[in-house]
Short mmCIF file of C-alpha atoms and ligand atoms in Angstrom, two decimals:
data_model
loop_
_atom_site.label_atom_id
_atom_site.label_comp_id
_atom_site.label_asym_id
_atom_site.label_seq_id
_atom_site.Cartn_x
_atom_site.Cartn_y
_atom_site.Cartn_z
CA UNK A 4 60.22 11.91 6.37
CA UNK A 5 60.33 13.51 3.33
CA UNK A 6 56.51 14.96 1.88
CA UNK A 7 55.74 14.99 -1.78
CA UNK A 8 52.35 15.76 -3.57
CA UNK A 9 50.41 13.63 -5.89
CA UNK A 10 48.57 15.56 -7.83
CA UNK A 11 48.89 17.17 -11.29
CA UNK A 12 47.35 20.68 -9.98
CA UNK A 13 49.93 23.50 -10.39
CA UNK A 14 46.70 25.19 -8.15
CA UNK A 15 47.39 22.75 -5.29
CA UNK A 16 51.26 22.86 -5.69
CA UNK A 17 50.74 26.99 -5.48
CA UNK A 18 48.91 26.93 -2.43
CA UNK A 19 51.38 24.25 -0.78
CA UNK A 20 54.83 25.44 -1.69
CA UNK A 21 55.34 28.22 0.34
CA UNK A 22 54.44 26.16 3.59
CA UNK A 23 57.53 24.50 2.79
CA UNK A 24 57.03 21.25 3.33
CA UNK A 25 56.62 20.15 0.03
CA UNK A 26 60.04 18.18 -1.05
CA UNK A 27 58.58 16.70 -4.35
CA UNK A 28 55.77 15.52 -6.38
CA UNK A 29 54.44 12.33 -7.81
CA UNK A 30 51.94 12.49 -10.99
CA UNK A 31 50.56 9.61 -12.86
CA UNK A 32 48.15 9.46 -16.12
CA UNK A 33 44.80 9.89 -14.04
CA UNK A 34 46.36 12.59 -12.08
CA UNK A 35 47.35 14.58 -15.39
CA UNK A 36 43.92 13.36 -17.07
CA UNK A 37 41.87 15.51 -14.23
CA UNK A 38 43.87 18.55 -15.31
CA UNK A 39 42.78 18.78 -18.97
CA UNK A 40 45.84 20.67 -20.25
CA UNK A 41 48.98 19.47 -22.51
CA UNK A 42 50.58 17.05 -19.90
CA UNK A 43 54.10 17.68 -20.58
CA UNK A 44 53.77 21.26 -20.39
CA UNK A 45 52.08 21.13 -16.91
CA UNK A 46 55.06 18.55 -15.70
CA UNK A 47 57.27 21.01 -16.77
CA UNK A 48 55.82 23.94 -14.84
CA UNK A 49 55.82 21.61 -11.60
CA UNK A 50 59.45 21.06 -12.06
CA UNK A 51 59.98 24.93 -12.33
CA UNK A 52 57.44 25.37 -9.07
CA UNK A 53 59.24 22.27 -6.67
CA UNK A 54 62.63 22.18 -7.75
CA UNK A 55 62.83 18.62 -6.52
CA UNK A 56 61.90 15.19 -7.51
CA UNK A 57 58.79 15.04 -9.94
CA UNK A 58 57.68 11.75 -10.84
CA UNK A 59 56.38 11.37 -14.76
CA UNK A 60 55.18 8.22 -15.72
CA UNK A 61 56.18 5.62 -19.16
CA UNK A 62 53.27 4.94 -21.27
CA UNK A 63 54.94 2.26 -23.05
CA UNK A 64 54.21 -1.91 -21.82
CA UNK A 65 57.29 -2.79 -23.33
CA UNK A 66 61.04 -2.83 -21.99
CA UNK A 67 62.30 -1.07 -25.13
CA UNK A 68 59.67 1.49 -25.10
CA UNK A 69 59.47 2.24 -21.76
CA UNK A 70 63.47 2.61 -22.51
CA UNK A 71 63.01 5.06 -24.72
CA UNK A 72 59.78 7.09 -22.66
CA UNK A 73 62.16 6.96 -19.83
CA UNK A 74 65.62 8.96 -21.44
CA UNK A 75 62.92 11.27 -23.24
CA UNK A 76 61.54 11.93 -19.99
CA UNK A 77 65.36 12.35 -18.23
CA UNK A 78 66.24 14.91 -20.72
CA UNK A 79 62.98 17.18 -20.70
CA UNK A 80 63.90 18.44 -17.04
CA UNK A 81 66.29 17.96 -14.28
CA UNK A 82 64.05 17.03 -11.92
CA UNK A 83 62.40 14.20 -13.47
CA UNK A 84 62.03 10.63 -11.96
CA UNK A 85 61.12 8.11 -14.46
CA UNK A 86 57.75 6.42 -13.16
CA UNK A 87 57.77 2.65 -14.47
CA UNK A 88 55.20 0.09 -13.62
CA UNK A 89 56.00 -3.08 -11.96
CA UNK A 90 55.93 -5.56 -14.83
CA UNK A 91 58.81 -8.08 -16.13
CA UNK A 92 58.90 -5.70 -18.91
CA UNK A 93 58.95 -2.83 -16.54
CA UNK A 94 61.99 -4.29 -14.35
CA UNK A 95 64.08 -4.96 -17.92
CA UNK A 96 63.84 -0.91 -17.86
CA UNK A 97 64.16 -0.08 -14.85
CA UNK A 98 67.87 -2.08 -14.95
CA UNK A 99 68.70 -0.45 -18.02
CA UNK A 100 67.65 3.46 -16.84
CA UNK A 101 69.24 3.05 -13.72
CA UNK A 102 72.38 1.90 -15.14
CA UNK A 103 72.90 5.30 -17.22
CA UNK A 104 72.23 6.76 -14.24
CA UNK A 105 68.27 7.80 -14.73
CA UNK A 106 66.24 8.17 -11.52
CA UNK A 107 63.80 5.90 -11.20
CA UNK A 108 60.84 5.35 -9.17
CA UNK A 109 58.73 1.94 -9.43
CA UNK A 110 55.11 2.58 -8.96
CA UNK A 111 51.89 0.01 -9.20
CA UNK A 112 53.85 -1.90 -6.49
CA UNK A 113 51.40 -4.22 -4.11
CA UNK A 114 54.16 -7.28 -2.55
CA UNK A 115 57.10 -7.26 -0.85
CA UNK A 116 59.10 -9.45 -3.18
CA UNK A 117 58.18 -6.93 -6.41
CA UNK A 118 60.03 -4.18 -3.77
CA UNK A 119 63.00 -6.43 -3.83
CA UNK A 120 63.56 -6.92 -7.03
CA UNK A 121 62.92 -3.26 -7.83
CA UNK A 122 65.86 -2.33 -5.30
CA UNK A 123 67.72 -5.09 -6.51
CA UNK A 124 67.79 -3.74 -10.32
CA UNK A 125 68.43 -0.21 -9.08
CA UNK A 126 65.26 1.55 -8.57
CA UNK A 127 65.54 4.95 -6.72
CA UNK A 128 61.89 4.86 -5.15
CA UNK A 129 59.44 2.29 -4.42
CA UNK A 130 55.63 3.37 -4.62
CA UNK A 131 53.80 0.71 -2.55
CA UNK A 132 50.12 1.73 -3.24
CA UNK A 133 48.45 1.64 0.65
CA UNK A 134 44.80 2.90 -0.13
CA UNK A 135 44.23 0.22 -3.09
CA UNK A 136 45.37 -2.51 -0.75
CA UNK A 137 43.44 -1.18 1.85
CA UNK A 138 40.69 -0.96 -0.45
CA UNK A 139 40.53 -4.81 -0.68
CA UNK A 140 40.33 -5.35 2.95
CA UNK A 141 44.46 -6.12 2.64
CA UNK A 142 47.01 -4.36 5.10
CA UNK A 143 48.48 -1.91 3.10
CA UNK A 144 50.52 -0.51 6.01
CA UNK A 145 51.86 -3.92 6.49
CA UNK A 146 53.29 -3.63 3.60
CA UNK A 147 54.98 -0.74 3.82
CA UNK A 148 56.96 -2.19 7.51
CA UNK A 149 57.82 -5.08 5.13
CA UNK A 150 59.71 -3.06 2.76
CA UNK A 151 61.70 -0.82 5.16
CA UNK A 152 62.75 -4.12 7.11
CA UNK A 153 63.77 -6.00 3.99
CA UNK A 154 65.82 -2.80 2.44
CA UNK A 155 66.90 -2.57 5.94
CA UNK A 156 68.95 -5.87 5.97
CA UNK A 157 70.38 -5.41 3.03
CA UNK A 158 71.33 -1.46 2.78
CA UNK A 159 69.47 -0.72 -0.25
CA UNK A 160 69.34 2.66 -1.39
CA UNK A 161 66.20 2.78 -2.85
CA UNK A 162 63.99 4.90 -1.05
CA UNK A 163 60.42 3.97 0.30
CA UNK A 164 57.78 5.90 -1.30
CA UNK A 165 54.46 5.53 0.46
CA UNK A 166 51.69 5.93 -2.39
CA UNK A 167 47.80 6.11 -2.79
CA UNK A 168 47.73 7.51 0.74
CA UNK A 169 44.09 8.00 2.02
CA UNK A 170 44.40 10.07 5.40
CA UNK A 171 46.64 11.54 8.07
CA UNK A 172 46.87 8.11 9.59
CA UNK A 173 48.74 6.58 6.81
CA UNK A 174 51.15 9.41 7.09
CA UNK A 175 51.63 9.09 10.78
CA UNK A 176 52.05 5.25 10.50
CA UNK A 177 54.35 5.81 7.21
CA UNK A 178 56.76 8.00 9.50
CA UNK A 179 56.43 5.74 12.95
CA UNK A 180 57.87 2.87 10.18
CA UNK A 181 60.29 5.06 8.92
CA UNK A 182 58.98 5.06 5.54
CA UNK A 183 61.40 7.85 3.13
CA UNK A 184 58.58 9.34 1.90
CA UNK A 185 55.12 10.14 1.83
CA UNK A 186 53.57 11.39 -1.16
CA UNK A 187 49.51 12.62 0.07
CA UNK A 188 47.03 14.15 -1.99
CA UNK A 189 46.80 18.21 -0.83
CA UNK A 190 43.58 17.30 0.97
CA UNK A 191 45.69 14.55 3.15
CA UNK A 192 48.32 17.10 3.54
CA UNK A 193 45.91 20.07 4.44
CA UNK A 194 44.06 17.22 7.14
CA UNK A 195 47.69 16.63 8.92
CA UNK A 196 47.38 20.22 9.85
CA UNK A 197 44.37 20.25 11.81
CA UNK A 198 43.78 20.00 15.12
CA UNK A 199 40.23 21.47 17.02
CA UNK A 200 42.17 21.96 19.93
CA UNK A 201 44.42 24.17 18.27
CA UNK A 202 41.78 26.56 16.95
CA UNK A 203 40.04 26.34 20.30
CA UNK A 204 43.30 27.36 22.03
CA UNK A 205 44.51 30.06 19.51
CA UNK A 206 40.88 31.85 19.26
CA UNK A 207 40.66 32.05 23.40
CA UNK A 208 44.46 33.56 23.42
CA UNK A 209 43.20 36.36 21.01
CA UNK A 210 40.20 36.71 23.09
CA UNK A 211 42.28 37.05 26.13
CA UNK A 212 44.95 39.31 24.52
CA UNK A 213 41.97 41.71 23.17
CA UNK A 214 40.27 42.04 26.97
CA UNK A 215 43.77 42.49 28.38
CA UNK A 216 44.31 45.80 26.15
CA UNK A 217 40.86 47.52 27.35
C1 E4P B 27 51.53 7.39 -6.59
O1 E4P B 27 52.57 7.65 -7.13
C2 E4P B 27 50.23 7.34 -7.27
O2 E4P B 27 50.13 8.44 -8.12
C3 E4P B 27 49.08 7.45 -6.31
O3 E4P B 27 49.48 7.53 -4.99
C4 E4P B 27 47.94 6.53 -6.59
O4 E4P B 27 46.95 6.76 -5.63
P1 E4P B 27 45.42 6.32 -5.78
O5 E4P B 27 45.30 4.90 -5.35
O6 E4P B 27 44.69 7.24 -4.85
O7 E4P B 27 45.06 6.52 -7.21
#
């Protein structure tokens, strides 16, 4: 399973690169609100920093305009996937950007029926959003085994893209269903690297290793 950050800190992409686990990063408005700077210029230094898939998100609520957000967006960098929201308008775009050959990723996605259609009109990812499901006492997870069954039938090649992740548990269910793709906030990503035991075991073999010398 692939792991990609959301977040629009270049701080938390610094810290988490070199582990290198990071295979791309998802951003959306609120994300780049929290950072304060010039969006597009702090996309653009993420691109430089991950060299992989960066998701940038269409302003627009229109097919047209999302159209033309979405090429914009293509031709800044390389490593841009076009984030459109999960509207009628937004699946007119998505068919149109995936036919030239734009990457796109389909975010705000909450049924199993919107991941269909997104796959069927081309979408590279989907972004079902687990937390805000699980938020309203719905199975977000659920979803998510949904999706990779139904894309499993059919061969799709759109790739599941677990969103609005919470905690390590969501990861290690996304990956037991065989999700693509996980994209965690750095604190979910920092939390799948803890264990107690681990630090229990690791300080005692230093211990150990120090008495041995004397
Ligand atoms: C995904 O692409 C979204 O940016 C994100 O996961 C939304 O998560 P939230 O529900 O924590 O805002």
């Amino acid at each position: 399973m692939k792991f990609f950050v959301d977040t629009g800190s270049i701080k938390d992409i610094e810290s988490l690169m070199p582990l290198g686990i990071v295979d791309g990063v998802t951003t959306n408005p609120t994300l780049m609100a929290k950072e304060g700077g010039d969006p597009r210029k702090i996309i653009k230094q993420i691109c430089q920093l991950v060299k992989g898939p960066v998701s940038a998100e269409v302003i627009a609520t229109d097919a047209p305009g999302m159209i033309a957000e979405g090429r914009d967006w293509a031709a800044f960098d390389e490593h841009i996937v076009v984030k459109v929201p999960f509207t009628r308008e937004g699946v007119k775009a998505v068919k149109t950007l995936a036919d030239e050959g734009i990457k796109v990723n389909v975010t705000l996605c909450f049924s199993p029926t919107q991941a269909l259609i997104a796959a069927k009109v081309g979408a590279s990812y989907i972004s079902p959003f687990i937390g805000r499901l699980d938020d309203i006492a719905t199975d977000g997870m659920g979803l998510v085994q949904q999706i990779v069954d139904i894309y499993r039938n059919y061969d799709y090649a759109t790739e599941v893209l677990v969103a609005s992740v919470r905690g390590p548990m969501h990861v290690v269910e996304a990956a037991r269903m065989g999700a693509d793709i996980c994209t965690c906030p750095a604190s979910v990503i920092e939390a799948c690297f803890k264990h107690p035991l681990t630090d229990i075991g690791l300080e005692k073999f230093l211990k150990d290793w120090a008495a041995a010398k004397k």
